[in-house]
């Protein structure tokens, strides 16, 4: 590598780090604004308990760790292999996920700073800004970073499950989805997003085709399918709790009435 290319590479590194730092700074500012502003802090619209029962919120947080592991896996596959399918959207998602992970990090040791460096999406940022550059080779470090976070989020899943006394049946579902996702991608020779869309459609008994032609359309179909599956589960759980509570309340009322009648007879 001659002096000119080396200088260009250094400039690209500095600019990319600067852009990523600015995005993290903006993210922190927005989060602090929502946390300190009473209008949003106490808003019912931002309170998950206004939409879901307490038990379901605990379950959703458990599910969140598994979803993030799938996201890391899909992003790694797109970084390793070039499917050439809606790359701009994949790069944007890669940047958003990287910023999110950076916002949730605490920098206490050199290991944390190294991990933060691995999170910087050099390739995605400069692919969006200038197209393919020398920084694409730095994706190998970014891929390693996502693999490490997959391990971290699995540990968080196990710890959260044990601390809240939750079952691990969801892990079986997660395993089935991941194995089917990888198997479909290999056998059907499709991209990770197409594979996930096909597995989702098969799982929800719609079809075995990838819904949507664009990346946005496929992401929308995934959100609708799994969102509907989730809401149907919430509705069933809420209805069950409501029926049980009504039955218990009626039993207590009958018991209270029985005790009052016995007291009157004794008196």
mmCIF file of C-alpha atoms in Angstrom:
data_model
loop_
_atom_site.group_PDB
_atom_site.id
_atom_site.type_symbol
_atom_site.label_atom_id
_atom_site.label_comp_id
_atom_site.label_asym_id
_atom_site.label_seq_id
_atom_site.Cartn_x
_atom_site.Cartn_y
_atom_site.Cartn_z
ATOM 1 C CA UNK A 1 0.000 0.000 0.000
ATOM 2 C CA UNK A 2 1.553 3.334 -1.066
ATOM 3 C CA UNK A 3 1.524 6.548 0.938
ATOM 4 C CA UNK A 4 -1.536 7.933 -0.908
ATOM 5 C CA UNK A 5 -3.712 4.903 -0.211
ATOM 6 C CA UNK A 6 -2.538 4.805 3.402
ATOM 7 C CA UNK A 7 -3.481 8.452 3.857
ATOM 8 C CA UNK A 8 -6.921 7.816 2.324
ATOM 9 C CA UNK A 9 -7.424 4.842 4.635
ATOM 10 C CA UNK A 10 -6.501 6.899 7.716
ATOM 11 C CA UNK A 11 -8.885 9.667 6.678
ATOM 12 C CA UNK A 12 -11.665 7.131 6.139
ATOM 13 C CA UNK A 13 -11.045 5.624 9.573
ATOM 14 C CA UNK A 14 -11.124 9.015 11.295
ATOM 15 C CA UNK A 15 -14.238 10.178 9.420
ATOM 16 C CA UNK A 16 -16.095 6.914 10.129
ATOM 17 C CA UNK A 17 -15.220 7.016 13.837
ATOM 18 C CA UNK A 18 -16.363 10.647 13.913
ATOM 19 C CA UNK A 19 -19.700 9.834 12.239
ATOM 20 C CA UNK A 20 -20.313 6.887 14.576
ATOM 21 C CA UNK A 21 -19.416 8.987 17.645
ATOM 22 C CA UNK A 22 -21.810 11.697 16.491
ATOM 23 C CA UNK A 23 -24.621 9.158 16.062
ATOM 24 C CA UNK A 24 -23.992 7.767 19.562
ATOM 25 C CA UNK A 25 -23.966 11.306 20.991
ATOM 26 C CA UNK A 26 -27.288 12.121 19.297
ATOM 27 C CA UNK A 27 -28.724 8.828 20.559
ATOM 28 C CA UNK A 28 -27.688 9.614 24.147
ATOM 29 C CA UNK A 29 -29.153 13.110 23.881
ATOM 30 C CA UNK A 30 -32.506 11.779 22.638
ATOM 31 C CA UNK A 31 -32.654 9.084 25.364
ATOM 32 C CA UNK A 32 -31.797 11.594 28.121
ATOM 33 C CA UNK A 33 -34.394 13.997 26.752
ATOM 34 C CA UNK A 34 -37.148 11.389 26.945
ATOM 35 C CA UNK A 35 -36.002 10.236 30.399
ATOM 36 C CA UNK A 36 -35.852 13.731 31.939
ATOM 37 C CA UNK A 37 -38.891 15.247 30.236
ATOM 38 C CA UNK A 38 -41.949 14.597 32.485
ATOM 39 C CA UNK A 39 -44.259 14.799 29.473
ATOM 40 C CA UNK A 40 -42.674 11.663 28.002
ATOM 41 C CA UNK A 41 -41.383 10.068 31.211
ATOM 42 C CA UNK A 42 -44.876 9.653 32.671
ATOM 43 C CA UNK A 43 -46.655 9.162 29.351
ATOM 44 C CA UNK A 44 -49.049 6.235 29.184
ATOM 45 C CA UNK A 45 -48.226 5.780 25.508
ATOM 46 C CA UNK A 46 -44.620 4.859 26.373
ATOM 47 C CA UNK A 47 -45.540 2.556 29.257
ATOM 48 C CA UNK A 48 -45.625 -1.084 28.098
ATOM 49 C CA UNK A 49 -47.873 -1.991 31.036
ATOM 50 C CA UNK A 50 -50.615 0.066 29.392
ATOM 51 C CA UNK A 51 -50.594 -2.378 26.473
ATOM 52 C CA UNK A 52 -49.600 -5.724 27.989
ATOM 53 C CA UNK A 53 -50.133 -7.550 31.292
ATOM 54 C CA UNK A 54 -47.179 -7.620 33.694
ATOM 55 C CA UNK A 55 -46.535 -11.308 32.980
ATOM 56 C CA UNK A 56 -46.428 -10.648 29.240
ATOM 57 C CA UNK A 57 -43.930 -7.787 29.647
ATOM 58 C CA UNK A 58 -41.574 -10.142 31.473
ATOM 59 C CA UNK A 59 -42.007 -12.695 28.708
ATOM 60 C CA UNK A 60 -41.366 -10.057 26.008
ATOM 61 C CA UNK A 61 -38.079 -9.047 27.603
ATOM 62 C CA UNK A 62 -37.024 -12.690 27.646
ATOM 63 C CA UNK A 63 -37.968 -12.928 23.970
ATOM 64 C CA UNK A 64 -36.074 -9.713 23.196
ATOM 65 C CA UNK A 65 -32.687 -11.330 23.898
ATOM 66 C CA UNK A 66 -33.402 -14.141 21.435
ATOM 67 C CA UNK A 67 -34.620 -11.717 18.754
ATOM 68 C CA UNK A 68 -31.414 -9.705 19.064
ATOM 69 C CA UNK A 69 -29.376 -12.888 18.614
ATOM 70 C CA UNK A 70 -31.211 -13.581 15.334
ATOM 71 C CA UNK A 71 -30.603 -9.980 14.213
ATOM 72 C CA UNK A 72 -26.870 -10.346 14.913
ATOM 73 C CA UNK A 73 -26.791 -13.599 12.944
ATOM 74 C CA UNK A 74 -28.588 -12.111 9.919
ATOM 75 C CA UNK A 75 -26.353 -9.025 9.876
ATOM 76 C CA UNK A 76 -23.238 -11.204 10.096
ATOM 77 C CA UNK A 77 -24.436 -13.267 7.136
ATOM 78 C CA UNK A 78 -25.030 -10.135 5.072
ATOM 79 C CA UNK A 79 -21.574 -8.824 5.995
ATOM 80 C CA UNK A 80 -19.872 -12.117 5.094
ATOM 81 C CA UNK A 81 -21.763 -12.836 1.860
ATOM 82 C CA UNK A 82 -22.750 -10.293 -0.762
ATOM 83 C CA UNK A 83 -26.359 -10.977 -1.751
ATOM 84 C CA UNK A 84 -26.724 -7.578 -3.358
ATOM 85 C CA UNK A 85 -30.325 -7.328 -2.152
ATOM 86 C CA UNK A 86 -31.377 -3.917 -0.854
ATOM 87 C CA UNK A 87 -27.912 -3.386 0.604
ATOM 88 C CA UNK A 88 -28.637 0.201 1.616
ATOM 89 C CA UNK A 89 -31.344 -0.906 4.065
ATOM 90 C CA UNK A 90 -29.133 -3.638 5.532
ATOM 91 C CA UNK A 91 -26.355 -1.074 6.059
ATOM 92 C CA UNK A 92 -28.788 1.296 7.802
ATOM 93 C CA UNK A 93 -30.026 -1.495 10.088
ATOM 94 C CA UNK A 94 -26.398 -2.440 10.804
ATOM 95 C CA UNK A 95 -25.625 1.147 11.850
ATOM 96 C CA UNK A 96 -28.766 1.434 14.008
ATOM 97 C CA UNK A 97 -28.041 -1.856 15.816
ATOM 98 C CA UNK A 98 -24.400 -0.860 16.367
ATOM 99 C CA UNK A 99 -25.419 2.517 17.829
ATOM 100 C CA UNK A 100 -27.980 0.804 20.081
ATOM 101 C CA UNK A 101 -25.352 -1.600 21.435
ATOM 102 C CA UNK A 102 -22.879 1.245 21.978
ATOM 103 C CA UNK A 103 -25.500 3.230 23.916
ATOM 104 C CA UNK A 104 -25.975 0.303 26.307
ATOM 105 C CA UNK A 105 -22.278 -0.202 26.977
ATOM 106 C CA UNK A 106 -20.383 0.902 30.071
ATOM 107 C CA UNK A 107 -16.746 1.723 29.342
ATOM 108 C CA UNK A 108 -14.803 0.586 32.407
ATOM 109 C CA UNK A 109 -11.834 -1.301 30.974
ATOM 110 C CA UNK A 110 -9.667 -1.670 27.873
ATOM 111 C CA UNK A 111 -11.773 -4.684 26.925
ATOM 112 C CA UNK A 112 -14.854 -2.458 26.721
ATOM 113 C CA UNK A 113 -13.051 0.014 24.436
ATOM 114 C CA UNK A 114 -11.893 -2.817 22.193
ATOM 115 C CA UNK A 115 -15.460 -4.120 22.032
ATOM 116 C CA UNK A 116 -16.703 -0.610 21.215
ATOM 117 C CA UNK A 117 -14.207 -0.453 18.341
ATOM 118 C CA UNK A 118 -15.506 -3.778 17.041
ATOM 119 C CA UNK A 119 -19.010 -2.285 17.012
ATOM 120 C CA UNK A 120 -18.116 0.540 14.628
ATOM 121 C CA UNK A 121 -19.704 -0.341 11.253
ATOM 122 C CA UNK A 122 -16.856 0.988 9.106
ATOM 123 C CA UNK A 123 -18.002 -0.788 5.959
ATOM 124 C CA UNK A 124 -21.695 0.142 6.270
ATOM 125 C CA UNK A 125 -21.054 3.831 6.968
ATOM 126 C CA UNK A 126 -18.721 4.310 4.048
ATOM 127 C CA UNK A 127 -20.703 2.117 1.681
ATOM 128 C CA UNK A 128 -23.612 4.505 2.231
ATOM 129 C CA UNK A 129 -21.461 7.627 1.962
ATOM 130 C CA UNK A 130 -18.953 6.765 -0.782
ATOM 131 C CA UNK A 131 -19.631 3.243 -2.017
ATOM 132 C CA UNK A 132 -17.116 0.404 -1.674
ATOM 133 C CA UNK A 133 -13.875 1.462 0.011
ATOM 134 C CA UNK A 134 -10.860 -0.046 1.684
ATOM 135 C CA UNK A 135 -12.804 -0.008 4.960
ATOM 136 C CA UNK A 136 -14.929 -2.924 3.772
ATOM 137 C CA UNK A 137 -12.110 -5.194 4.985
ATOM 138 C CA UNK A 138 -12.753 -3.921 8.514
ATOM 139 C CA UNK A 139 -16.091 -5.749 8.443
ATOM 140 C CA UNK A 140 -14.198 -8.809 9.711
ATOM 141 C CA UNK A 141 -13.773 -7.042 13.074
ATOM 142 C CA UNK A 142 -17.420 -6.001 13.035
ATOM 143 C CA UNK A 143 -18.464 -9.605 12.371
ATOM 144 C CA UNK A 144 -16.407 -10.762 15.362
ATOM 145 C CA UNK A 145 -18.093 -8.071 17.456
ATOM 146 C CA UNK A 146 -21.563 -9.368 16.568
ATOM 147 C CA UNK A 147 -20.516 -12.954 17.331
ATOM 148 C CA UNK A 148 -19.319 -11.823 20.758
ATOM 149 C CA UNK A 149 -22.602 -10.007 21.417
ATOM 150 C CA UNK A 150 -24.526 -13.130 20.450
ATOM 151 C CA UNK A 151 -22.739 -14.875 23.306
ATOM 152 C CA UNK A 152 -23.414 -11.949 25.669
ATOM 153 C CA UNK A 153 -27.130 -11.851 24.853
ATOM 154 C CA UNK A 154 -27.436 -15.594 25.309
ATOM 155 C CA UNK A 155 -25.939 -15.223 28.790
ATOM 156 C CA UNK A 156 -28.354 -12.380 29.496
ATOM 157 C CA UNK A 157 -31.229 -14.595 28.339
ATOM 158 C CA UNK A 158 -30.174 -17.426 30.670
ATOM 159 C CA UNK A 159 -29.673 -15.056 33.635
ATOM 160 C CA UNK A 160 -32.973 -13.250 33.070
ATOM 161 C CA UNK A 161 -34.842 -16.544 32.696
ATOM 162 C CA UNK A 162 -33.391 -17.917 35.949
ATOM 163 C CA UNK A 163 -33.912 -14.701 37.936
ATOM 164 C CA UNK A 164 -37.581 -14.434 36.917
ATOM 165 C CA UNK A 165 -38.369 -18.139 37.191
ATOM 166 C CA UNK A 166 -39.398 -18.379 33.545
ATOM 167 C CA UNK A 167 -39.538 -21.526 31.449
ATOM 168 C CA UNK A 168 -37.184 -22.244 28.552
ATOM 169 C CA UNK A 169 -39.829 -23.512 26.122
ATOM 170 C CA UNK A 170 -39.262 -20.360 24.076
ATOM 171 C CA UNK A 171 -35.685 -21.545 23.540
ATOM 172 C CA UNK A 172 -37.014 -24.626 21.751
ATOM 173 C CA UNK A 173 -39.080 -22.415 19.429
ATOM 174 C CA UNK A 174 -36.040 -20.211 18.850
ATOM 175 C CA UNK A 175 -33.923 -23.253 17.948
ATOM 176 C CA UNK A 176 -36.550 -24.517 15.495
ATOM 177 C CA UNK A 177 -36.776 -21.103 13.799
ATOM 178 C CA UNK A 178 -32.976 -20.678 13.539
ATOM 179 C CA UNK A 179 -32.358 -24.203 12.225
ATOM 180 C CA UNK A 180 -35.196 -23.815 9.702
ATOM 181 C CA UNK A 181 -33.846 -20.396 8.734
ATOM 182 C CA UNK A 182 -30.338 -21.712 8.005
ATOM 183 C CA UNK A 183 -31.643 -24.882 6.308
ATOM 184 C CA UNK A 184 -33.985 -22.902 4.033
ATOM 185 C CA UNK A 185 -31.247 -20.436 3.142
ATOM 186 C CA UNK A 186 -28.922 -23.267 2.059
ATOM 187 C CA UNK A 187 -31.445 -25.536 0.329
ATOM 188 C CA UNK A 188 -33.445 -22.815 -1.430
ATOM 189 C CA UNK A 189 -30.320 -20.727 -2.141
ATOM 190 C CA UNK A 190 -31.943 -17.512 -0.972
ATOM 191 C CA UNK A 191 -30.760 -14.516 1.038
ATOM 192 C CA UNK A 192 -31.097 -14.423 4.848
ATOM 193 C CA UNK A 193 -34.042 -12.023 4.648
ATOM 194 C CA UNK A 194 -35.849 -14.187 2.077
ATOM 195 C CA UNK A 195 -35.178 -17.250 4.203
ATOM 196 C CA UNK A 196 -36.562 -15.614 7.354
ATOM 197 C CA UNK A 197 -39.647 -14.431 5.442
ATOM 198 C CA UNK A 198 -40.231 -17.936 4.065
ATOM 199 C CA UNK A 199 -39.794 -19.557 7.494
ATOM 200 C CA UNK A 200 -42.133 -16.981 9.045
ATOM 201 C CA UNK A 201 -44.811 -17.601 6.423
ATOM 202 C CA UNK A 202 -44.506 -21.364 6.854
ATOM 203 C CA UNK A 203 -44.609 -21.010 10.646
ATOM 204 C CA UNK A 204 -47.745 -18.865 10.551
ATOM 205 C CA UNK A 205 -49.351 -21.229 7.972
ATOM 206 C CA UNK A 206 -49.633 -18.578 5.273
ATOM 207 C CA UNK A 207 -47.380 -19.963 2.526
ATOM 208 C CA UNK A 208 -43.754 -20.833 1.832
ATOM 209 C CA UNK A 209 -42.967 -17.823 -0.372
ATOM 210 C CA UNK A 210 -41.068 -14.718 0.624
ATOM 211 C CA UNK A 211 -43.738 -12.042 1.012
ATOM 212 C CA UNK A 212 -42.745 -8.750 -0.589
ATOM 213 C CA UNK A 213 -40.329 -7.943 -3.397
ATOM 214 C CA UNK A 214 -38.258 -5.226 -1.716
ATOM 215 C CA UNK A 215 -36.312 -5.337 1.540
ATOM 216 C CA UNK A 216 -38.778 -2.942 3.162
ATOM 217 C CA UNK A 217 -41.708 -5.063 2.019
ATOM 218 C CA UNK A 218 -40.154 -8.220 3.430
ATOM 219 C CA UNK A 219 -39.335 -6.520 6.731
ATOM 220 C CA UNK A 220 -42.915 -5.245 6.887
ATOM 221 C CA UNK A 221 -44.269 -8.766 6.311
ATOM 222 C CA UNK A 222 -42.038 -10.089 9.110
ATOM 223 C CA UNK A 223 -43.228 -7.414 11.546
ATOM 224 C CA UNK A 224 -46.884 -8.015 10.646
ATOM 225 C CA UNK A 225 -46.614 -11.811 10.903
ATOM 226 C CA UNK A 226 -44.732 -11.964 14.208
ATOM 227 C CA UNK A 227 -46.553 -8.917 15.595
ATOM 228 C CA UNK A 228 -49.895 -10.575 14.880
ATOM 229 C CA UNK A 229 -48.650 -13.817 16.428
ATOM 230 C CA UNK A 230 -47.542 -11.894 19.513
ATOM 231 C CA UNK A 231 -50.754 -9.895 19.854
ATOM 232 C CA UNK A 232 -52.874 -13.011 19.485
ATOM 233 C CA UNK A 233 -50.909 -14.549 22.355
ATOM 234 C CA UNK A 234 -51.391 -11.398 24.430
ATOM 235 C CA UNK A 235 -55.124 -11.403 23.701
ATOM 236 C CA UNK A 236 -55.447 -15.039 24.718
ATOM 237 C CA UNK A 237 -53.474 -14.463 27.905
ATOM 238 C CA UNK A 238 -55.457 -11.337 28.787
ATOM 239 C CA UNK A 239 -58.774 -13.099 28.188
ATOM 240 C CA UNK A 240 -57.669 -16.078 30.310
ATOM 241 C CA UNK A 241 -56.593 -13.810 33.170
ATOM 242 C CA UNK A 242 -59.868 -11.888 32.945
ATOM 243 C CA UNK A 243 -61.944 -15.095 33.096
ATOM 244 C CA UNK A 244 -59.936 -16.452 36.033
ATOM 245 C CA UNK A 245 -60.175 -13.155 37.941
ATOM 246 C CA UNK A 246 -63.922 -12.981 37.375
ATOM 247 C CA UNK A 247 -64.355 -16.566 38.553
ATOM 248 C CA UNK A 248 -62.202 -15.985 41.657
ATOM 249 C CA UNK A 249 -64.033 -12.737 42.491
ATOM 250 C CA UNK A 250 -67.360 -14.524 42.232
ATOM 251 C CA UNK A 251 -66.144 -17.338 44.478
ATOM 252 C CA UNK A 252 -64.949 -14.819 47.082
ATOM 253 C CA UNK A 253 -68.261 -12.987 46.944
ATOM 254 C CA UNK A 254 -70.152 -16.245 47.488
ATOM 255 C CA UNK A 255 -67.825 -17.180 50.345
ATOM 256 C CA UNK A 256 -68.266 -13.764 51.952
ATOM 257 C CA UNK A 257 -72.032 -14.042 51.636
ATOM 258 C CA UNK A 258 -71.919 -17.555 53.156
ATOM 259 C CA UNK A 259 -69.925 -16.307 56.163
ATOM 260 C CA UNK A 260 -72.317 -13.419 56.734
ATOM 261 C CA UNK A 261 -75.337 -15.750 56.648
ATOM 262 C CA UNK A 262 -73.700 -18.108 59.170
ATOM 263 C CA UNK A 263 -73.001 -15.224 61.528
ATOM 264 C CA UNK A 264 -76.634 -14.141 61.351
ATOM 265 C CA UNK A 265 -77.834 -17.676 62.135
ATOM 266 C CA UNK A 266 -75.447 -17.966 65.096
ATOM 267 C CA UNK A 267 -76.580 -14.661 66.478
#
